[in-house]
Short mmCIF file of C-alpha atoms and ligand atoms in Angstrom, two decimals:
data_model
loop_
_atom_site.label_atom_id
_atom_site.label_comp_id
_atom_site.label_asym_id
_atom_site.label_seq_id
_atom_site.Cartn_x
_atom_site.Cartn_y
_atom_site.Cartn_z
CA MET H 211 0.00 0.00 0.00
CA LYS H 212 1.15 3.56 -0.69
CA LYS H 213 2.23 5.77 2.22
CA ASP H 214 -0.43 7.77 4.02
CA ILE H 215 0.83 11.32 3.41
CA ARG H 216 -1.87 13.18 5.37
CA SER H 217 -0.95 11.35 8.59
CA PHE H 218 2.56 12.86 8.70
CA GLY H 219 3.14 15.74 11.13
CA TYR H 220 4.81 18.92 9.81
CA ASN H 221 8.36 17.90 10.72
CA GLU H 222 7.82 14.32 9.63
CA LEU H 223 6.69 15.49 6.21
CA LYS H 224 9.80 17.66 5.92
CA LYS H 225 12.02 14.64 6.62
CA GLU H 226 9.99 12.53 4.23
CA MET H 227 10.39 15.05 1.40
CA GLU H 228 14.11 15.46 2.09
CA ALA H 229 14.44 11.69 1.80
CA ILE H 230 12.99 11.76 -1.72
CA GLY H 231 15.29 14.64 -2.68
CA GLU H 232 12.85 17.57 -2.38
CA LYS H 233 13.63 20.90 -0.75
CA SER H 234 12.12 21.59 2.64
CA PHE H 235 9.95 24.49 1.41
CA ARG H 236 8.16 21.97 -0.85
CA ALA H 237 7.13 20.06 2.24
CA GLY H 238 5.69 23.32 3.57
CA GLN H 239 3.68 23.81 0.38
CA ILE H 240 2.38 20.24 0.42
CA TYR H 241 1.47 20.47 4.10
CA ASP H 242 -0.45 23.66 3.33
CA TRP H 243 -2.36 21.95 0.51
CA LEU H 244 -3.24 19.04 2.75
CA HIS H 245 -4.06 20.79 6.02
CA VAL H 246 -5.07 24.38 5.11
CA LYS H 247 -6.43 24.22 1.58
CA LEU H 248 -7.77 20.75 2.41
CA ALA H 249 -6.89 19.16 -0.93
CA ASP H 250 -8.08 15.60 -1.51
CA HIS H 251 -5.98 14.95 -4.63
CA PHE H 252 -2.43 15.68 -5.71
CA ASP H 253 -3.59 17.23 -8.99
CA GLU H 254 -5.13 20.11 -7.01
CA MET H 255 -1.63 21.14 -5.88
CA THR H 256 -1.07 23.52 -8.76
CA ASN H 257 2.04 25.29 -7.43
CA LEU H 258 3.94 21.99 -7.62
CA SER H 259 5.41 20.82 -10.91
CA LEU H 260 3.54 18.13 -12.78
CA LYS H 261 6.58 15.90 -12.33
CA LEU H 262 6.51 16.26 -8.56
CA ARG H 263 2.76 15.66 -8.44
CA GLU H 264 3.25 12.47 -10.41
CA LYS H 265 6.09 11.39 -8.14
CA LEU H 266 3.93 12.02 -5.09
CA SER H 267 0.99 10.05 -6.42
CA GLU H 268 3.24 7.10 -7.20
CA GLU H 269 4.46 6.81 -3.62
CA TYR H 270 1.76 8.41 -1.50
CA GLU H 271 -1.96 8.52 -1.07
CA ILE H 272 -4.25 10.99 0.73
CA PHE H 273 -7.02 8.52 1.67
CA PRO H 274 -9.87 11.09 1.68
CA VAL H 275 -13.16 10.17 3.35
CA GLU H 276 -16.04 9.97 0.91
CA LEU H 277 -19.48 11.38 1.71
CA VAL H 278 -22.27 8.78 1.54
CA GLU H 279 -25.12 10.56 3.25
CA ARG H 280 -25.84 13.94 4.81
CA GLN H 281 -28.86 14.67 7.01
CA ILE H 282 -29.81 18.19 8.08
CA SER H 283 -32.01 18.83 11.10
CA LYS H 284 -34.93 21.17 10.51
CA ILE H 285 -35.03 21.97 14.22
CA ASP H 286 -31.54 23.28 14.94
CA GLY H 287 -29.43 22.96 11.77
CA THR H 288 -27.42 20.02 13.11
CA ASN H 289 -25.87 17.97 10.29
CA LYS H 290 -25.09 14.26 10.38
CA PHE H 291 -22.61 12.81 7.92
CA LEU H 292 -21.92 9.24 6.95
CA PHE H 293 -18.46 8.77 5.42
CA ARG H 294 -16.96 5.79 3.61
CA LEU H 295 -13.28 5.00 4.21
CA TYR H 296 -11.02 3.67 1.45
CA ASP H 297 -11.68 0.04 2.46
CA GLY H 298 -15.47 0.36 2.63
CA ASN H 299 -15.78 0.86 6.39
CA MET H 300 -18.25 3.55 7.42
CA VAL H 301 -17.98 6.24 10.09
CA GLU H 302 -20.30 9.02 11.14
CA SER H 303 -19.66 12.58 12.22
CA VAL H 304 -21.90 15.39 13.44
CA LEU H 305 -21.79 19.16 12.93
CA MET H 306 -23.48 21.22 15.61
CA ARG H 307 -24.03 24.94 15.25
CA TYR H 308 -23.68 26.89 18.48
CA ARG H 309 -23.55 30.60 19.14
CA HIS H 310 -19.88 30.26 20.04
CA GLY H 311 -19.08 28.57 16.71
CA ASN H 312 -19.34 25.32 14.83
CA SER H 313 -18.50 22.14 16.64
CA VAL H 314 -17.70 18.85 14.93
CA CYS H 315 -18.00 15.47 16.63
CA ILE H 316 -15.82 12.80 15.00
CA SER H 317 -15.32 9.06 15.22
CA SER H 318 -11.96 7.58 16.21
CA GLN H 319 -12.60 3.93 15.28
CA ALA H 320 -14.86 2.01 12.89
CA GLY H 321 -16.98 0.27 15.52
CA CYS H 322 -15.88 -0.18 19.12
CA ARG H 323 -14.89 -3.06 21.40
CA MET H 324 -15.75 -1.48 24.74
CA GLY H 325 -19.24 -2.98 24.97
CA CYS H 326 -21.06 -0.26 26.99
CA ALA H 327 -24.61 -1.49 27.58
CA PHE H 328 -26.51 1.54 26.22
CA CYS H 329 -24.34 2.38 23.23
CA ALA H 330 -25.18 1.65 19.58
CA SER H 331 -21.61 2.02 18.31
CA THR H 332 -20.35 -1.11 19.99
CA ILE H 333 -23.06 -3.49 18.73
CA GLY H 334 -21.11 -4.83 15.72
CA GLY H 335 -17.78 -4.81 17.60
CA LEU H 336 -14.56 -3.13 16.46
CA LYS H 337 -13.76 -3.17 12.75
CA ARG H 338 -10.53 -1.19 12.89
CA ASN H 339 -8.71 1.89 14.16
CA LEU H 340 -8.89 5.11 12.16
CA THR H 341 -5.65 6.72 10.98
CA PRO H 342 -4.87 10.35 11.88
CA SER H 343 -5.75 11.25 8.27
CA GLU H 344 -9.18 9.63 8.57
CA MET H 345 -9.95 11.53 11.78
CA LEU H 346 -8.80 14.80 10.20
CA GLY H 347 -10.64 13.93 6.96
CA GLN H 348 -14.02 14.05 8.71
CA ILE H 349 -13.36 17.61 9.90
CA TYR H 350 -11.79 18.77 6.64
CA HIS H 351 -14.64 17.40 4.57
CA ILE H 352 -17.26 19.12 6.74
CA GLN H 353 -15.40 22.44 6.68
CA LYS H 354 -15.07 22.20 2.92
CA ILE H 355 -18.67 21.44 2.06
CA THR H 356 -20.17 23.90 4.54
CA GLN H 357 -17.58 26.60 3.81
CA GLU H 358 -17.78 27.42 7.49
CA ARG H 359 -14.89 27.37 9.94
CA VAL H 360 -14.81 24.54 12.45
CA ALA H 361 -14.07 26.11 15.83
CA ASN H 362 -14.46 23.16 18.21
CA VAL H 363 -13.74 19.47 17.85
CA VAL H 364 -15.05 16.74 20.12
CA ILE H 365 -13.85 13.16 19.83
CA MET H 366 -17.11 11.64 21.00
CA GLY H 367 -18.33 9.74 17.96
CA THR H 368 -17.95 6.02 17.39
CA GLY H 369 -14.95 4.39 19.02
CA GLU H 370 -12.75 4.68 22.07
CA PRO H 371 -10.03 7.22 21.20
CA LEU H 372 -7.66 5.99 23.92
CA ASP H 373 -7.93 2.46 22.48
CA ASN H 374 -6.34 4.01 19.35
CA TYR H 375 -3.83 6.02 21.34
CA GLU H 376 -0.91 6.62 18.97
CA ASN H 377 -3.06 7.67 16.03
CA PHE H 378 -5.17 9.84 18.32
CA VAL H 379 -2.13 11.71 19.68
CA LYS H 380 -0.77 12.28 16.15
CA PHE H 381 -4.19 13.54 15.12
CA ILE H 382 -4.20 16.11 17.96
CA HIS H 383 -0.73 17.33 16.97
CA ILE H 384 -1.75 17.85 13.33
CA LEU H 385 -5.18 19.33 14.15
CA THR H 386 -3.70 21.94 16.47
CA ASP H 387 -0.48 22.61 14.51
CA GLU H 388 -0.02 26.26 13.53
CA HIS H 389 0.83 25.15 9.97
CA GLY H 390 -2.55 23.44 9.60
CA LEU H 391 -6.11 24.28 10.69
CA ASN H 392 -4.54 25.54 13.91
CA ILE H 393 -7.50 24.74 16.11
CA SER H 394 -6.90 25.81 19.70
CA GLN H 395 -6.30 22.82 21.99
CA ARG H 396 -8.66 24.44 24.48
CA ASN H 397 -11.42 23.94 21.93
CA VAL H 398 -10.85 20.19 21.70
CA THR H 399 -12.50 17.61 23.98
CA VAL H 400 -11.74 13.90 24.09
CA SER H 401 -14.19 11.52 25.70
CA THR H 402 -13.03 8.20 27.16
CA CYS H 403 -14.68 5.29 28.92
CA GLY H 404 -11.70 5.31 31.30
CA ILE H 405 -8.63 3.42 30.11
CA VAL H 406 -6.50 4.31 33.12
CA PRO H 407 -2.92 3.90 31.81
CA ARG H 408 -3.74 5.86 28.66
CA ILE H 409 -5.32 8.71 30.65
CA ARG H 410 -2.05 8.96 32.54
CA ASP H 411 -0.07 8.88 29.28
CA LEU H 412 -2.29 11.62 27.87
CA ALA H 413 -1.61 13.76 30.96
CA GLU H 414 2.11 13.48 30.15
CA GLU H 415 1.57 14.79 26.60
CA LYS H 416 0.81 18.14 28.27
CA PHE H 417 -1.91 19.02 25.80
CA GLN H 418 -4.46 21.68 26.74
CA ILE H 419 -7.39 19.57 25.55
CA THR H 420 -10.36 18.81 27.81
CA LEU H 421 -10.71 15.29 29.14
CA ALA H 422 -14.29 14.01 29.40
CA LEU H 423 -14.67 10.86 31.45
CA SER H 424 -17.69 8.64 30.90
CA LEU H 425 -18.77 7.90 34.45
CA HIS H 426 -22.39 6.69 34.13
CA GLY H 427 -22.39 4.95 37.51
CA SER H 428 -21.86 6.39 40.98
CA THR H 429 -20.23 3.28 42.47
CA GLN H 430 -17.82 0.64 41.17
CA GLU H 431 -20.64 -1.92 41.16
CA LYS H 432 -23.13 0.26 39.25
CA ARG H 433 -20.52 1.33 36.75
CA ARG H 434 -19.56 -2.30 36.16
CA GLN H 435 -23.15 -3.13 35.23
CA LEU H 436 -23.15 -0.60 32.39
CA MET H 437 -19.51 -0.55 31.30
CA PRO H 438 -17.41 -3.72 30.91
CA VAL H 439 -14.22 -1.62 31.04
CA ALA H 440 -14.94 -1.14 34.75
CA ASN H 441 -14.04 -4.82 35.27
CA LYS H 442 -10.53 -3.89 34.32
CA TYR H 443 -10.13 -0.55 36.11
CA ASP H 444 -11.67 0.17 39.47
CA LEU H 445 -13.55 3.46 39.92
CA THR H 446 -10.97 4.69 42.45
CA GLU H 447 -8.17 4.16 39.89
CA VAL H 448 -10.17 5.96 37.20
CA LEU H 449 -10.80 8.93 39.47
CA SER H 450 -7.18 9.21 40.51
CA ALA H 451 -6.12 9.12 36.83
CA CYS H 452 -8.52 12.05 36.25
CA ASP H 453 -7.00 13.89 39.21
CA TYR H 454 -3.58 13.28 37.70
CA TYR H 455 -4.77 14.71 34.36
CA PHE H 456 -5.96 17.87 36.15
CA GLU H 457 -2.71 18.13 38.11
CA LYS H 458 -0.52 17.86 35.01
CA THR H 459 -2.56 20.04 32.64
CA GLY H 460 -4.57 22.38 34.86
CA ARG H 461 -7.61 21.48 32.75
CA ARG H 462 -10.84 20.85 34.62
CA VAL H 463 -12.17 17.37 33.87
CA THR H 464 -15.73 16.89 32.60
CA PHE H 465 -17.65 13.85 33.84
CA GLU H 466 -20.34 12.48 31.57
CA TYR H 467 -23.33 10.70 33.01
CA SER H 468 -26.02 9.13 30.82
CA LEU H 469 -29.21 9.20 32.84
CA VAL H 470 -31.07 5.90 32.61
CA HIS H 471 -34.48 5.74 34.21
CA GLY H 472 -34.59 3.40 37.20
CA VAL H 473 -30.95 2.43 36.77
CA ASN H 474 -28.78 5.38 37.82
CA ASP H 475 -31.19 8.27 38.54
CA THR H 476 -32.14 7.66 42.17
CA ASP H 477 -31.55 9.82 45.26
CA GLU H 478 -28.90 7.35 46.33
CA ASP H 479 -27.07 8.03 43.06
CA ILE H 480 -27.24 11.75 43.82
CA ARG H 481 -25.66 11.22 47.24
CA GLU H 482 -22.93 9.00 45.85
CA LEU H 483 -22.23 11.34 42.92
CA THR H 484 -21.98 14.29 45.27
CA ALA H 485 -19.38 12.46 47.35
CA ILE H 486 -17.32 11.77 44.22
CA LEU H 487 -17.60 15.19 42.58
CA LYS H 488 -17.75 17.66 45.46
CA PRO H 489 -14.04 17.44 46.37
CA ARG H 490 -13.01 17.83 42.73
CA ASN H 491 -12.69 20.88 40.49
CA CYS H 492 -14.83 19.40 37.72
CA HIS H 493 -17.95 19.64 35.66
CA LEU H 494 -20.79 17.14 35.29
CA ASN H 495 -22.61 16.71 32.00
CA LEU H 496 -25.91 14.83 32.22
CA ILE H 497 -27.09 13.10 29.04
CA PRO H 498 -30.64 11.70 29.18
CA VAL H 499 -29.95 8.32 27.57
CA ASN H 500 -30.70 8.16 23.84
CA PRO H 501 -32.96 5.22 23.22
CA VAL H 502 -31.19 2.66 21.03
CA LYS H 503 -33.38 0.25 19.09
CA GLU H 504 -31.44 -2.84 20.10
CA ARG H 505 -31.49 -1.91 23.81
CA ASP H 506 -34.36 -1.26 26.19
CA PHE H 507 -33.01 1.60 28.28
CA VAL H 508 -35.44 4.41 29.00
CA ARG H 509 -34.61 8.04 29.68
CA PRO H 510 -36.06 9.82 32.70
CA SER H 511 -38.77 12.42 32.10
CA ARG H 512 -37.62 16.01 31.59
CA LYS H 513 -38.96 16.82 35.05
CA ASN H 514 -36.97 14.03 36.72
CA ALA H 515 -33.81 14.97 34.86
CA LEU H 516 -34.19 18.59 36.01
CA ASN H 517 -34.84 17.42 39.52
CA PHE H 518 -31.66 15.31 39.44
CA LYS H 519 -29.71 18.32 38.21
CA ASN H 520 -31.15 20.72 40.78
CA LYS H 521 -30.39 18.46 43.70
CA LEU H 522 -26.76 18.12 42.59
CA GLU H 523 -26.51 21.86 42.09
CA LYS H 524 -27.81 22.45 45.61
CA SER H 525 -24.89 20.42 46.92
CA GLY H 526 -22.52 22.67 45.01
CA ILE H 527 -21.84 20.53 41.94
CA ASN H 528 -21.21 22.28 38.64
CA VAL H 529 -23.73 20.55 36.36
CA THR H 530 -25.44 20.90 32.97
CA ILE H 531 -27.91 18.78 31.05
CA ARG H 532 -26.66 18.25 27.53
CA ARG H 533 -28.95 19.97 25.07
CA GLU H 534 -30.33 17.49 22.59
CA MET H 535 -29.38 18.38 19.04
CA GLY H 536 -30.80 17.07 15.79
CA SER H 537 -33.48 14.92 17.40
CA ASP H 538 -35.35 14.71 14.08
CA ILE H 539 -32.42 13.05 12.26
CA ASP H 540 -30.78 9.71 13.16
CA GLY H 541 -29.84 11.54 16.33
CA ALA H 542 -28.45 9.13 18.86
CA CYS H 543 -24.83 8.12 18.78
CA GLY H 544 -23.94 5.59 16.09
CA GLN H 545 -27.47 5.17 14.75
CA LEU H 546 -26.88 6.43 11.23
CA ARG H 547 -24.02 3.96 10.79
CA ARG H 548 -26.14 1.18 12.34
CA ARG H 549 -29.06 1.88 10.05
CA TYR H 550 -26.75 1.76 7.06
CA ALA H 551 -25.24 -1.56 8.21
CA GLU H 552 -28.74 -2.99 8.58
CA GLU H 553 -29.84 -1.82 5.14
CA GLU H 554 -26.76 -3.50 3.66
CA ILE H 555 -27.59 -6.78 5.41
CA THR H 556 -31.17 -6.64 4.15
CA THR H 557 -30.05 -5.87 0.60
CA ASP H 558 -27.50 -8.69 0.72
CA GLU H 559 -30.15 -11.13 1.79
CA THR H 560 -32.74 -10.25 -0.83
N1 SAH D 685 -15.59 5.89 23.82
C1 SAH D 685 -15.78 7.25 24.30
C2 SAH D 685 -16.66 8.07 23.38
C3 SAH D 685 -18.04 7.53 23.31
S1 SAH D 685 -19.41 8.52 22.83
C4 SAH D 685 -16.39 7.19 25.69
O1 SAH D 685 -16.77 6.13 26.13
O2 SAH D 685 -16.46 8.22 26.34
C5 SAH D 685 -19.53 9.87 23.91
C6 SAH D 685 -20.47 9.72 25.09
O3 SAH D 685 -21.79 9.31 24.72
C7 SAH D 685 -19.97 8.71 26.11
O4 SAH D 685 -20.09 9.27 27.38
C8 SAH D 685 -20.92 7.57 25.92
O5 SAH D 685 -20.98 6.75 27.06
C9 SAH D 685 -22.22 8.30 25.62
N2 SAH D 685 -23.28 7.48 25.01
C10 SAH D 685 -23.15 6.42 24.20
N3 SAH D 685 -24.35 5.92 23.86
C11 SAH D 685 -25.28 6.70 24.45
C12 SAH D 685 -26.70 6.71 24.49
N4 SAH D 685 -27.42 5.81 23.84
N5 SAH D 685 -27.29 7.67 25.21
C13 SAH D 685 -26.57 8.60 25.88
N6 SAH D 685 -25.24 8.65 25.89
C14 SAH D 685 -24.58 7.70 25.19
#
């Protein structure tokens, strides 16, 4: 297979071009085509000689993501995108329009092997890791077709980013590099189910990105019932890794908590959550669980969710309920990709 040119960092690309006998300023031009002008093909790079473009396309490939479907919400302008990767795997991404700018949610893996009970993305298991280029490609494609600047990036789509650690770290470097889109690290959030050693590694990278930890249960036992990863890492270890991340980066950690009616929305949960969160400089994001067809989890009523939030606030916890976006399109996480997979199965069978 040809080399994946869009996954090279700025300095790596310089070395790569030197190795094939090109001057270093050429690397700068190519990097600019790939990461600023967002070119998908070498023949777009018109300030390079035809000979160089041919040489590049013999040895390298850009591996662009290809748009398969786009849905636009009539309620709030949220867009959902289904992209095909070079090998036929599908990933989905979401564009949300906020007053403070456009935010793109990307996938980090095709499928997922974490097995969380309420999540649609894990149902077919993990297909493969995405390359840095394929994570960037989702953002680049969206910026290109909307012609609007992407201000914030959240890695909260399909996949567990810290289960694809090396590619994820490279992706962050390229995304926030001043020679590329130059997105501020403070505008990037990565969500993890809690792979403890990788959270500690990430703290050492000294990025300024926000860490969001999927908590979902207020005790080790309750968390274990929803998230198989909790069998591997005890809640106390997860929390101390989050503390370590805060210590090393100064970035306040966000805890995510999917509210499931009758499972984790009781007064006891409030007491236990308060004990966990009160001593920490953190933020809690409540997500009324998105119903997934294959699962029978139910979200609490709006009133109960507000009640849950208010009680936590009264005990001094910094808490928000995540605003639901694009509820009229295949809204919930991973559902567009799931629907597509199902349609393919049905077509194959008939
Ligand atoms: N693997 C990462 C990213 C997953 S998606 C992680 O586990 O954090 C981002 C968030 O959405 C996670 O907190 C995840 O647990 C949550 N989520 C997944 N399915 C959901 C659903 N059906 N309803 C509500 N939240 C869900």
